C-alpha cells in the first residue's frame, strides 16, 4: 500500500485522503446563505462566471454548429414576421411549441434542480389536471373554447351525456407527456457525467458520483442500511436486466433514479438504451399512473366526499369546511362565464395560501441552486488543496 508523509508521520494514503474529503464535506455543508451569506454569494458568482466561460469556450469549439443554429433561428424569425400563406401555420405552431416547451421546462426543473428539484408536478401539472377534472364533471364536456383555454376554463355550449376518466386523461395527455419528457431529459446529466468519467479516467467533482463509484468497486455487503440495500438492488437490476430494468426504475416514483443514470454511464450503456427506457417509463407509464390518480381523486363525487369528511374533524371541522365549500362554489360559477367576460377574483384564502406556497417553493429552489453552485465552487478549491497537500 502506498504511504505518504502527512502531519509529520507515515499514515495510509487512502485513509488520509478519505479523512480530508470528509472534513471538506462537513465544511461545505456550512456554506449556505443563512449561515455565510457573503462567502456563499461570492462563490456563487465565481461559479457562474466559470460555467459561463466554459460554455462560451464549448460554443467556440462548435462555432459552425452554433452559426447554423443562429442562421436557422433568424430565418424562422423573418418568416414569422413576414405576411403570407404560411403565417396562419406559423401562429398555430408557435402556440403549440410554446405550450409544449413550458411543460418540458417544468419537467426539467423538477428532475434536475442542482441538488433539489422544484416539485412542479405538485405546483403546476397536478393542479392543472385537477382543474380540468373538476371542470369536465361540472361542464360534462372537455371541449373548452380556445381561447381562453388553457389560461381559463369555460364550459362549452355542447355537453355530453357521460364523462369518463379516460376522456379527461386524453385532454391532458399532451401536457403530461411533455412534462414527463422533461423529467427524462433532466436525468441525462448524471449519465453523461459518469460516462465521460469512465471514458476519460478523470473523476468529476461530484459527491454522488464518488459515492456511486465506490459502491461499484467496494463490497458493501456488510452495510445493511435500507439506503445502501436499495442502491445495490437498483445497480444490480440495471446491470442484469438492462433496458427493462431501467424502464422499471423509471416507471415508479423513485428518488434514487440518479443512481440508475450514473450506473448506466459508468458501465457505458448505450445512450438510446438509457434515454429510451427513461422516456417511456417517465413520460408514458409513470405519467399515466399519476394522471389516473389525480383524476380519480378530483372526480366530483370524491371531492364532495372529502369536503364532507372535513366537517367531521373535531372542533375545527365546520370552520374548515366552509371555505372549501365556498371555493368550490366560486370555481363552478367561474366555469359558466362567457368568453371575454370579466371573471371576478374569488378572494378565497385557499387561493392566497396556494399562491404564497408557490412563491415560497420557488424562492427555496432559487436559494438551493445558489447554495449548490457555491458549494460546487468550494469543492473544486478543496480538491486542488487536497491534491497539493497529499503530494507534499
mmCIF file of C-alpha atoms in Angstrom:
data_model
loop_
_atom_site.group_PDB
_atom_site.id
_atom_site.type_symbol
_atom_site.label_atom_id
_atom_site.label_comp_id
_atom_site.label_asym_id
_atom_site.label_seq_id
_atom_site.Cartn_x
_atom_site.Cartn_y
_atom_site.Cartn_z
ATOM 1 C CA UNK A 1 0.000 0.000 0.000
ATOM 2 C CA UNK A 2 1.375 3.412 -0.925
ATOM 3 C CA UNK A 3 2.160 5.669 2.014
ATOM 4 C CA UNK A 4 2.909 9.379 2.138
ATOM 5 C CA UNK A 5 4.276 11.619 4.889
ATOM 6 C CA UNK A 6 1.397 13.603 6.358
ATOM 7 C CA UNK A 7 1.245 15.568 9.633
ATOM 8 C CA UNK A 8 4.830 14.525 10.490
ATOM 9 C CA UNK A 9 4.163 10.784 10.273
ATOM 10 C CA UNK A 10 3.551 7.872 7.937
ATOM 11 C CA UNK A 11 -0.108 7.017 7.536
ATOM 12 C CA UNK A 12 -2.166 5.200 4.980
ATOM 13 C CA UNK A 13 -2.645 7.406 1.911
ATOM 14 C CA UNK A 14 -6.214 6.299 1.208
ATOM 15 C CA UNK A 15 -7.410 6.778 4.768
ATOM 16 C CA UNK A 16 -5.770 10.193 4.930
ATOM 17 C CA UNK A 17 -7.446 11.237 1.687
ATOM 18 C CA UNK A 18 -10.815 9.952 2.928
ATOM 19 C CA UNK A 19 -10.377 11.872 6.182
ATOM 20 C CA UNK A 20 -9.633 15.064 4.251
ATOM 21 C CA UNK A 21 -12.659 14.522 1.987
ATOM 22 C CA UNK A 22 -14.950 14.034 4.971
ATOM 23 C CA UNK A 23 -13.635 17.175 6.614
ATOM 24 C CA UNK A 24 -14.171 19.113 3.406
ATOM 25 C CA UNK A 25 -17.742 17.790 3.099
ATOM 26 C CA UNK A 26 -18.506 18.917 6.649
ATOM 27 C CA UNK A 27 -17.113 22.350 5.808
ATOM 28 C CA UNK A 28 -19.153 22.607 2.602
ATOM 29 C CA UNK A 29 -22.400 21.773 4.383
ATOM 30 C CA UNK A 30 -21.993 25.003 6.355
ATOM 31 C CA UNK A 31 -21.713 27.092 3.173
ATOM 32 C CA UNK A 32 -25.320 28.274 2.858
ATOM 33 C CA UNK A 33 -26.881 31.696 2.506
ATOM 34 C CA UNK A 34 -28.353 31.808 6.004
ATOM 35 C CA UNK A 35 -25.015 30.963 7.664
ATOM 36 C CA UNK A 36 -22.347 32.533 5.415
ATOM 37 C CA UNK A 37 -24.194 34.913 3.070
ATOM 38 C CA UNK A 38 -21.196 36.895 1.797
ATOM 39 C CA UNK A 39 -18.978 33.875 1.087
ATOM 40 C CA UNK A 40 -21.879 31.969 -0.463
ATOM 41 C CA UNK A 41 -22.764 34.820 -2.806
ATOM 42 C CA UNK A 42 -19.105 35.297 -3.727
ATOM 43 C CA UNK A 43 -18.610 31.609 -4.594
ATOM 44 C CA UNK A 44 -21.959 31.518 -6.410
ATOM 45 C CA UNK A 45 -20.956 34.352 -8.751
ATOM 46 C CA UNK A 46 -17.495 32.833 -9.273
ATOM 47 C CA UNK A 47 -19.112 29.503 -10.197
ATOM 48 C CA UNK A 48 -21.498 31.282 -12.575
ATOM 49 C CA UNK A 49 -18.551 33.035 -14.218
ATOM 50 C CA UNK A 50 -16.659 29.764 -14.530
ATOM 51 C CA UNK A 51 -19.622 27.903 -16.061
ATOM 52 C CA UNK A 52 -20.290 30.795 -18.430
ATOM 53 C CA UNK A 53 -16.700 30.862 -19.632
ATOM 54 C CA UNK A 54 -16.760 27.084 -20.151
ATOM 55 C CA UNK A 55 -19.995 27.362 -22.113
ATOM 56 C CA UNK A 56 -18.568 30.101 -24.325
ATOM 57 C CA UNK A 57 -15.439 28.029 -24.929
ATOM 58 C CA UNK A 58 -17.501 24.957 -25.905
ATOM 59 C CA UNK A 59 -19.647 27.086 -28.212
ATOM 60 C CA UNK A 60 -16.496 28.443 -29.839
ATOM 61 C CA UNK A 61 -15.258 24.883 -30.390
ATOM 62 C CA UNK A 62 -18.510 24.170 -32.222
ATOM 63 C CA UNK A 63 -18.797 27.553 -33.891
ATOM 64 C CA UNK A 64 -20.065 26.153 -37.199
ATOM 65 C CA UNK A 65 -22.938 24.371 -35.459
ATOM 66 C CA UNK A 66 -23.742 27.485 -33.429
ATOM 67 C CA UNK A 67 -23.660 29.613 -36.586
ATOM 68 C CA UNK A 68 -26.015 27.205 -38.381
ATOM 69 C CA UNK A 69 -28.497 27.265 -35.474
ATOM 70 C CA UNK A 70 -28.310 31.067 -35.303
ATOM 71 C CA UNK A 71 -28.971 31.455 -39.033
ATOM 72 C CA UNK A 72 -31.852 28.955 -38.839
ATOM 73 C CA UNK A 73 -33.406 30.920 -35.968
ATOM 74 C CA UNK A 74 -33.011 34.174 -37.928
ATOM 75 C CA UNK A 75 -34.723 32.586 -40.942
ATOM 76 C CA UNK A 76 -37.645 31.409 -38.805
ATOM 77 C CA UNK A 77 -37.945 34.871 -37.230
ATOM 78 C CA UNK A 78 -38.015 36.557 -40.656
ATOM 79 C CA UNK A 79 -40.658 34.128 -41.941
ATOM 80 C CA UNK A 80 -42.730 34.589 -38.790
ATOM 81 C CA UNK A 81 -42.853 38.379 -39.209
ATOM 82 C CA UNK A 82 -43.455 38.229 -42.959
ATOM 83 C CA UNK A 83 -47.089 38.072 -44.074
ATOM 84 C CA UNK A 84 -48.002 35.223 -46.416
ATOM 85 C CA UNK A 85 -49.849 31.906 -46.736
ATOM 86 C CA UNK A 86 -47.535 30.425 -44.096
ATOM 87 C CA UNK A 87 -48.497 32.984 -41.422
ATOM 88 C CA UNK A 88 -51.502 31.048 -40.101
ATOM 89 C CA UNK A 89 -49.487 27.853 -39.703
ATOM 90 C CA UNK A 90 -46.634 29.698 -38.004
ATOM 91 C CA UNK A 91 -49.006 31.167 -35.401
ATOM 92 C CA UNK A 92 -50.525 27.737 -34.726
ATOM 93 C CA UNK A 93 -47.094 26.135 -34.412
ATOM 94 C CA UNK A 94 -45.903 28.953 -32.173
ATOM 95 C CA UNK A 95 -48.756 28.344 -29.742
ATOM 96 C CA UNK A 96 -48.155 24.588 -29.625
ATOM 97 C CA UNK A 97 -44.370 24.904 -29.378
ATOM 98 C CA UNK A 98 -44.579 27.420 -26.516
ATOM 99 C CA UNK A 99 -47.133 25.282 -24.689
ATOM 100 C CA UNK A 100 -45.018 22.136 -25.048
ATOM 101 C CA UNK A 101 -41.802 23.984 -24.147
ATOM 102 C CA UNK A 102 -43.447 25.315 -20.993
ATOM 103 C CA UNK A 103 -44.219 21.807 -19.708
ATOM 104 C CA UNK A 104 -40.893 20.354 -20.841
ATOM 105 C CA UNK A 105 -39.118 23.143 -18.951
ATOM 106 C CA UNK A 106 -41.127 22.469 -15.799
ATOM 107 C CA UNK A 107 -40.294 18.772 -16.090
ATOM 108 C CA UNK A 108 -36.584 19.520 -16.377
ATOM 109 C CA UNK A 109 -36.757 21.791 -13.326
ATOM 110 C CA UNK A 110 -38.449 19.015 -11.379
ATOM 111 C CA UNK A 111 -35.772 16.478 -12.302
ATOM 112 C CA UNK A 112 -32.509 18.442 -12.386
ATOM 113 C CA UNK A 113 -32.665 21.018 -9.611
ATOM 114 C CA UNK A 114 -28.884 21.115 -8.996
ATOM 115 C CA UNK A 115 -29.321 19.181 -5.781
ATOM 116 C CA UNK A 116 -33.005 19.812 -5.175
ATOM 117 C CA UNK A 117 -35.866 19.620 -7.614
ATOM 118 C CA UNK A 118 -38.672 22.133 -7.915
ATOM 119 C CA UNK A 119 -41.751 19.952 -7.397
ATOM 120 C CA UNK A 120 -43.511 21.191 -10.493
ATOM 121 C CA UNK A 121 -45.960 18.287 -10.589
ATOM 122 C CA UNK A 122 -47.422 19.330 -7.241
ATOM 123 C CA UNK A 123 -47.292 23.037 -8.086
ATOM 124 C CA UNK A 124 -48.329 23.109 -11.758
ATOM 125 C CA UNK A 125 -49.208 19.877 -13.563
ATOM 126 C CA UNK A 126 -51.199 18.313 -10.728
ATOM 127 C CA UNK A 127 -53.361 21.431 -10.179
ATOM 128 C CA UNK A 128 -53.860 21.748 -13.962
ATOM 129 C CA UNK A 129 -55.125 18.164 -14.214
ATOM 130 C CA UNK A 130 -57.299 18.700 -11.135
ATOM 131 C CA UNK A 131 -58.813 21.889 -12.607
ATOM 132 C CA UNK A 132 -59.590 20.122 -15.904
ATOM 133 C CA UNK A 133 -61.127 17.204 -13.972
ATOM 134 C CA UNK A 134 -63.412 19.426 -11.868
ATOM 135 C CA UNK A 135 -64.423 21.418 -14.953
ATOM 136 C CA UNK A 136 -65.090 18.287 -17.005
ATOM 137 C CA UNK A 137 -67.580 16.933 -14.473
ATOM 138 C CA UNK A 138 -69.228 20.329 -13.995
ATOM 139 C CA UNK A 139 -69.455 21.091 -17.728
ATOM 140 C CA UNK A 140 -69.952 17.465 -18.849
ATOM 141 C CA UNK A 141 -67.514 18.216 -21.647
ATOM 142 C CA UNK A 142 -63.810 18.773 -22.241
ATOM 143 C CA UNK A 143 -64.218 20.802 -25.437
ATOM 144 C CA UNK A 144 -63.405 24.063 -23.670
ATOM 145 C CA UNK A 145 -63.307 27.079 -26.035
ATOM 146 C CA UNK A 146 -59.812 28.094 -27.152
ATOM 147 C CA UNK A 147 -59.024 30.799 -26.313
ATOM 148 C CA UNK A 148 -59.270 31.315 -23.341
ATOM 149 C CA UNK A 149 -58.327 27.689 -22.589
ATOM 150 C CA UNK A 150 -55.820 26.759 -21.174
ATOM 151 C CA UNK A 151 -55.392 30.108 -19.371
ATOM 152 C CA UNK A 152 -59.026 29.998 -18.298
ATOM 153 C CA UNK A 153 -61.516 27.137 -18.410
ATOM 154 C CA UNK A 154 -65.062 27.962 -19.543
ATOM 155 C CA UNK A 155 -67.864 25.462 -20.150
ATOM 156 C CA UNK A 156 -68.772 24.984 -23.827
ATOM 157 C CA UNK A 157 -72.342 25.126 -25.090
ATOM 158 C CA UNK A 158 -72.345 21.479 -26.173
ATOM 159 C CA UNK A 159 -72.448 18.859 -23.416
ATOM 160 C CA UNK A 160 -72.084 15.097 -23.359
ATOM 161 C CA UNK A 161 -74.274 12.512 -21.676
ATOM 162 C CA UNK A 162 -71.481 10.943 -19.643
ATOM 163 C CA UNK A 163 -67.967 11.835 -18.556
ATOM 164 C CA UNK A 164 -65.253 9.191 -18.142
ATOM 165 C CA UNK A 165 -61.784 9.454 -16.650
ATOM 166 C CA UNK A 166 -60.296 8.336 -19.988
ATOM 167 C CA UNK A 167 -61.811 11.363 -21.714
ATOM 168 C CA UNK A 168 -60.153 13.634 -19.144
ATOM 169 C CA UNK A 169 -56.858 11.763 -19.403
ATOM 170 C CA UNK A 170 -56.907 12.272 -23.169
ATOM 171 C CA UNK A 171 -57.499 16.003 -22.655
ATOM 172 C CA UNK A 172 -54.328 16.448 -20.583
ATOM 173 C CA UNK A 173 -52.200 13.840 -22.370
ATOM 174 C CA UNK A 174 -50.003 16.335 -24.244
ATOM 175 C CA UNK A 175 -49.160 18.386 -21.129
ATOM 176 C CA UNK A 176 -48.444 15.272 -19.080
ATOM 177 C CA UNK A 177 -46.287 13.670 -21.786
ATOM 178 C CA UNK A 178 -44.221 16.829 -22.258
ATOM 179 C CA UNK A 179 -43.728 17.196 -18.513
ATOM 180 C CA UNK A 180 -42.657 13.554 -18.287
ATOM 181 C CA UNK A 181 -40.296 14.025 -21.251
ATOM 182 C CA UNK A 182 -38.775 16.983 -19.406
ATOM 183 C CA UNK A 183 -38.114 14.833 -16.337
ATOM 184 C CA UNK A 184 -36.437 12.259 -18.601
ATOM 185 C CA UNK A 185 -34.201 14.949 -20.119
ATOM 186 C CA UNK A 186 -33.342 16.107 -16.604
ATOM 187 C CA UNK A 187 -31.919 12.645 -15.837
ATOM 188 C CA UNK A 188 -29.268 12.938 -18.561
ATOM 189 C CA UNK A 189 -26.584 14.987 -16.693
ATOM 190 C CA UNK A 190 -25.680 12.150 -14.245
ATOM 191 C CA UNK A 191 -25.487 9.721 -17.187
ATOM 192 C CA UNK A 192 -23.200 11.937 -19.279
ATOM 193 C CA UNK A 193 -21.066 12.825 -16.240
ATOM 194 C CA UNK A 194 -20.450 9.175 -15.350
ATOM 195 C CA UNK A 195 -19.885 8.194 -18.998
ATOM 196 C CA UNK A 196 -17.329 10.965 -19.501
ATOM 197 C CA UNK A 197 -15.569 9.991 -16.270
ATOM 198 C CA UNK A 198 -15.312 6.347 -17.370
ATOM 199 C CA UNK A 199 -14.011 7.209 -20.855
ATOM 200 C CA UNK A 200 -11.520 9.835 -19.673
ATOM 201 C CA UNK A 201 -10.482 8.205 -16.403
ATOM 202 C CA UNK A 202 -10.903 11.536 -14.574
ATOM 203 C CA UNK A 203 -13.331 11.638 -11.660
ATOM 204 C CA UNK A 204 -15.622 14.694 -11.719
ATOM 205 C CA UNK A 205 -16.164 16.939 -8.701
ATOM 206 C CA UNK A 206 -19.408 15.293 -7.665
ATOM 207 C CA UNK A 207 -20.102 13.584 -4.344
ATOM 208 C CA UNK A 208 -22.957 11.467 -5.712
ATOM 209 C CA UNK A 209 -20.664 10.108 -8.408
ATOM 210 C CA UNK A 210 -17.851 9.422 -5.916
ATOM 211 C CA UNK A 211 -20.271 7.532 -3.659
ATOM 212 C CA UNK A 212 -21.655 5.508 -6.574
ATOM 213 C CA UNK A 213 -18.176 4.770 -7.967
ATOM 214 C CA UNK A 214 -17.063 3.492 -4.568
ATOM 215 C CA UNK A 215 -20.144 1.273 -4.449
ATOM 216 C CA UNK A 216 -19.243 -0.149 -7.869
ATOM 217 C CA UNK A 217 -15.758 -1.108 -6.667
ATOM 218 C CA UNK A 218 -16.170 -1.999 -2.972
ATOM 219 C CA UNK A 219 -18.025 -4.840 -1.310
ATOM 220 C CA UNK A 220 -20.736 -3.205 0.747
ATOM 221 C CA UNK A 221 -22.423 -6.444 1.816
ATOM 222 C CA UNK A 222 -21.681 -5.650 5.474
ATOM 223 C CA UNK A 223 -23.678 -2.395 5.238
ATOM 224 C CA UNK A 224 -27.289 -3.366 5.929
ATOM 225 C CA UNK A 225 -28.817 0.104 5.889
ATOM 226 C CA UNK A 226 -32.013 0.478 3.891
ATOM 227 C CA UNK A 227 -30.488 3.162 1.664
ATOM 228 C CA UNK A 228 -27.458 1.046 0.774
ATOM 229 C CA UNK A 229 -29.558 -2.046 0.062
ATOM 230 C CA UNK A 230 -31.876 -0.023 -2.182
ATOM 231 C CA UNK A 231 -28.921 1.406 -4.122
ATOM 232 C CA UNK A 232 -27.312 -2.003 -4.543
ATOM 233 C CA UNK A 233 -30.623 -3.506 -5.689
ATOM 234 C CA UNK A 234 -31.035 -0.765 -8.297
ATOM 235 C CA UNK A 235 -27.470 -1.174 -9.514
ATOM 236 C CA UNK A 236 -27.888 -4.952 -9.924
ATOM 237 C CA UNK A 237 -31.278 -4.533 -11.607
ATOM 238 C CA UNK A 238 -29.916 -2.070 -14.168
ATOM 239 C CA UNK A 239 -26.797 -4.178 -14.810
ATOM 240 C CA UNK A 240 -28.553 -7.527 -15.192
ATOM 241 C CA UNK A 241 -31.833 -6.581 -16.874
ATOM 242 C CA UNK A 242 -30.646 -3.620 -18.953
ATOM 243 C CA UNK A 243 -33.389 -1.798 -20.876
ATOM 244 C CA UNK A 244 -36.254 -3.344 -18.914
ATOM 245 C CA UNK A 245 -34.506 -2.722 -15.598
ATOM 246 C CA UNK A 246 -34.127 0.981 -16.446
ATOM 247 C CA UNK A 247 -37.747 1.019 -17.641
ATOM 248 C CA UNK A 248 -38.962 -0.442 -14.341
ATOM 249 C CA UNK A 249 -36.931 2.048 -12.270
ATOM 250 C CA UNK A 250 -38.248 4.973 -14.356
ATOM 251 C CA UNK A 251 -41.891 3.848 -14.230
ATOM 252 C CA UNK A 252 -42.302 4.219 -10.466
ATOM 253 C CA UNK A 253 -41.708 7.149 -8.079
ATOM 254 C CA UNK A 254 -38.004 6.692 -7.456
ATOM 255 C CA UNK A 255 -35.838 9.250 -5.622
ATOM 256 C CA UNK A 256 -32.752 7.110 -6.329
ATOM 257 C CA UNK A 257 -33.078 7.208 -10.116
ATOM 258 C CA UNK A 258 -29.979 9.445 -10.394
ATOM 259 C CA UNK A 259 -28.045 6.320 -9.396
ATOM 260 C CA UNK A 260 -29.501 4.492 -12.413
ATOM 261 C CA UNK A 261 -28.152 7.234 -14.675
ATOM 262 C CA UNK A 262 -24.731 7.085 -13.011
ATOM 263 C CA UNK A 263 -24.707 3.277 -13.266
ATOM 264 C CA UNK A 264 -25.615 3.336 -16.958
ATOM 265 C CA UNK A 265 -22.991 5.984 -17.688
ATOM 266 C CA UNK A 266 -20.320 4.183 -15.656
ATOM 267 C CA UNK A 267 -20.862 0.884 -17.475
ATOM 268 C CA UNK A 268 -21.206 2.647 -20.873
ATOM 269 C CA UNK A 269 -24.792 1.599 -21.521
ATOM 270 C CA UNK A 270 -25.745 2.973 -24.986
ATOM 271 C CA UNK A 271 -27.404 6.384 -24.853
ATOM 272 C CA UNK A 272 -30.624 5.362 -26.606
ATOM 273 C CA UNK A 273 -31.000 2.320 -24.373
ATOM 274 C CA UNK A 274 -30.875 4.542 -21.277
ATOM 275 C CA UNK A 275 -32.815 7.520 -22.620
ATOM 276 C CA UNK A 276 -35.376 5.422 -24.489
ATOM 277 C CA UNK A 277 -36.238 3.379 -21.398
ATOM 278 C CA UNK A 278 -36.279 6.519 -19.229
ATOM 279 C CA UNK A 279 -38.532 8.402 -21.667
ATOM 280 C CA UNK A 280 -41.036 5.537 -21.975
ATOM 281 C CA UNK A 281 -41.048 4.957 -18.230
ATOM 282 C CA UNK A 282 -41.404 8.555 -17.111
ATOM 283 C CA UNK A 283 -43.404 10.159 -19.942
ATOM 284 C CA UNK A 284 -45.817 7.302 -20.678
ATOM 285 C CA UNK A 285 -46.110 4.682 -17.923
ATOM 286 C CA UNK A 286 -45.466 6.782 -14.811
ATOM 287 C CA UNK A 287 -47.414 9.779 -16.125
ATOM 288 C CA UNK A 288 -50.491 7.655 -16.838
ATOM 289 C CA UNK A 289 -50.359 6.304 -13.285
ATOM 290 C CA UNK A 290 -50.119 9.846 -11.884
ATOM 291 C CA UNK A 291 -52.869 11.149 -14.173
ATOM 292 C CA UNK A 292 -55.271 8.379 -13.194
ATOM 293 C CA UNK A 293 -54.585 9.046 -9.505
ATOM 294 C CA UNK A 294 -55.219 12.809 -9.804
ATOM 295 C CA UNK A 295 -58.315 12.403 -11.995
ATOM 296 C CA UNK A 296 -59.859 9.832 -9.663
ATOM 297 C CA UNK A 297 -59.018 11.912 -6.601
ATOM 298 C CA UNK A 298 -60.609 15.066 -8.026
ATOM 299 C CA UNK A 299 -63.664 13.425 -9.552
ATOM 300 C CA UNK A 300 -66.756 15.348 -8.476
ATOM 301 C CA UNK A 301 -68.141 12.781 -6.040
ATOM 302 C CA UNK A 302 -64.722 12.196 -4.450
ATOM 303 C CA UNK A 303 -64.163 15.931 -3.900
ATOM 304 C CA UNK A 304 -67.606 16.361 -2.359
ATOM 305 C CA UNK A 305 -66.976 13.343 -0.130
ATOM 306 C CA UNK A 306 -63.632 14.791 1.028
ATOM 307 C CA UNK A 307 -65.238 18.167 1.797
ATOM 308 C CA UNK A 308 -67.960 16.387 3.802
ATOM 309 C CA UNK A 309 -65.329 14.440 5.734
ATOM 310 C CA UNK A 310 -63.573 17.699 6.689
ATOM 311 C CA UNK A 311 -66.717 18.628 8.635
ATOM 312 C CA UNK A 312 -66.163 15.651 10.966
ATOM 313 C CA UNK A 313 -62.768 16.941 12.165
ATOM 314 C CA UNK A 314 -63.196 17.637 15.911
ATOM 315 C CA UNK A 315 -63.554 21.278 16.978
ATOM 316 C CA UNK A 316 -62.322 22.903 13.724
ATOM 317 C CA UNK A 317 -64.132 20.750 11.155
ATOM 318 C CA UNK A 318 -67.145 23.007 10.399
ATOM 319 C CA UNK A 319 -64.935 26.118 10.297
ATOM 320 C CA UNK A 320 -62.560 24.467 7.797
ATOM 321 C CA UNK A 321 -65.392 23.070 5.715
ATOM 322 C CA UNK A 322 -66.973 26.455 4.907
ATOM 323 C CA UNK A 323 -64.034 27.971 2.945
ATOM 324 C CA UNK A 324 -63.603 24.759 0.939
ATOM 325 C CA UNK A 325 -67.301 24.738 0.012
ATOM 326 C CA UNK A 326 -67.145 28.445 -0.856
ATOM 327 C CA UNK A 327 -64.047 27.891 -3.000
ATOM 328 C CA UNK A 328 -65.652 25.031 -4.963
ATOM 329 C CA UNK A 329 -68.864 27.031 -5.433
ATOM 330 C CA UNK A 330 -66.993 30.028 -6.859
ATOM 331 C CA UNK A 331 -64.880 27.826 -9.108
ATOM 332 C CA UNK A 332 -68.015 26.249 -10.563
ATOM 333 C CA UNK A 333 -69.575 29.687 -11.107
ATOM 334 C CA UNK A 334 -66.466 30.873 -12.979
ATOM 335 C CA UNK A 335 -66.779 27.931 -15.376
ATOM 336 C CA UNK A 336 -70.084 29.255 -16.696
ATOM 337 C CA UNK A 337 -68.911 32.738 -17.713
ATOM 338 C CA UNK A 338 -68.842 33.572 -21.388
ATOM 339 C CA UNK A 339 -65.507 34.001 -23.238
ATOM 340 C CA UNK A 340 -64.231 37.560 -22.789
ATOM 341 C CA UNK A 341 -66.487 38.206 -19.805
ATOM 342 C CA UNK A 342 -64.744 39.569 -16.732
ATOM 343 C CA UNK A 343 -64.321 36.940 -14.020
ATOM 344 C CA UNK A 344 -64.230 38.465 -10.521
ATOM 345 C CA UNK A 345 -61.422 37.365 -8.243
ATOM 346 C CA UNK A 346 -62.540 34.719 -5.805
ATOM 347 C CA UNK A 347 -60.681 36.226 -2.855
ATOM 348 C CA UNK A 348 -60.520 32.809 -1.198
ATOM 349 C CA UNK A 349 -57.890 32.287 1.450
ATOM 350 C CA UNK A 350 -57.166 28.915 -0.192
ATOM 351 C CA UNK A 351 -56.078 30.707 -3.377
ATOM 352 C CA UNK A 352 -53.995 33.110 -1.304
ATOM 353 C CA UNK A 353 -52.303 30.245 0.556
ATOM 354 C CA UNK A 354 -51.568 28.367 -2.678
ATOM 355 C CA UNK A 355 -50.063 31.453 -4.322
ATOM 356 C CA UNK A 356 -47.806 32.056 -1.325
ATOM 357 C CA UNK A 357 -46.828 28.382 -1.276
ATOM 358 C CA UNK A 358 -45.692 28.605 -4.894
ATOM 359 C CA UNK A 359 -43.672 31.752 -4.144
ATOM 360 C CA UNK A 360 -42.018 30.119 -1.120
ATOM 361 C CA UNK A 361 -41.120 26.939 -3.024
ATOM 362 C CA UNK A 362 -39.724 28.879 -5.992
ATOM 363 C CA UNK A 363 -37.635 31.019 -3.630
ATOM 364 C CA UNK A 364 -36.392 27.885 -1.862
ATOM 365 C CA UNK A 365 -35.485 26.392 -5.242
ATOM 366 C CA UNK A 366 -33.520 29.511 -6.240
ATOM 367 C CA UNK A 367 -31.728 29.622 -2.876
ATOM 368 C CA UNK A 368 -30.882 25.910 -3.090
ATOM 369 C CA UNK A 369 -29.362 26.451 -6.539
ATOM 370 C CA UNK A 370 -27.224 29.297 -5.198
ATOM 371 C CA UNK A 371 -26.085 27.149 -2.255
ATOM 372 C CA UNK A 372 -25.354 24.179 -4.517
ATOM 373 C CA UNK A 373 -23.326 26.218 -7.014
ATOM 374 C CA UNK A 374 -21.366 27.919 -4.232
ATOM 375 C CA UNK A 375 -20.597 24.511 -2.695
ATOM 376 C CA UNK A 376 -19.554 23.223 -6.112
ATOM 377 C CA UNK A 377 -17.011 26.028 -6.451
ATOM 378 C CA UNK A 378 -15.782 25.373 -2.913
ATOM 379 C CA UNK A 379 -15.444 21.636 -3.671
ATOM 380 C CA UNK A 380 -13.252 22.447 -6.652
ATOM 381 C CA UNK A 381 -10.963 24.579 -4.475
ATOM 382 C CA UNK A 382 -10.841 21.895 -1.800
ATOM 383 C CA UNK A 383 -9.903 19.220 -4.319
ATOM 384 C CA UNK A 384 -6.947 21.292 -5.578
ATOM 385 C CA UNK A 385 -5.849 21.915 -1.976
ATOM 386 C CA UNK A 386 -6.119 18.185 -1.083
ATOM 387 C CA UNK A 387 -4.035 17.120 -4.042
ATOM 388 C CA UNK A 388 -1.321 19.655 -3.231
ATOM 389 C CA UNK A 389 -1.277 18.659 0.433
ATOM 390 C CA UNK A 390 -1.118 14.923 -0.233
ATOM 391 C CA UNK A 391 1.738 15.414 -2.716
ATOM 392 C CA UNK A 392 3.954 17.002 -0.096
#
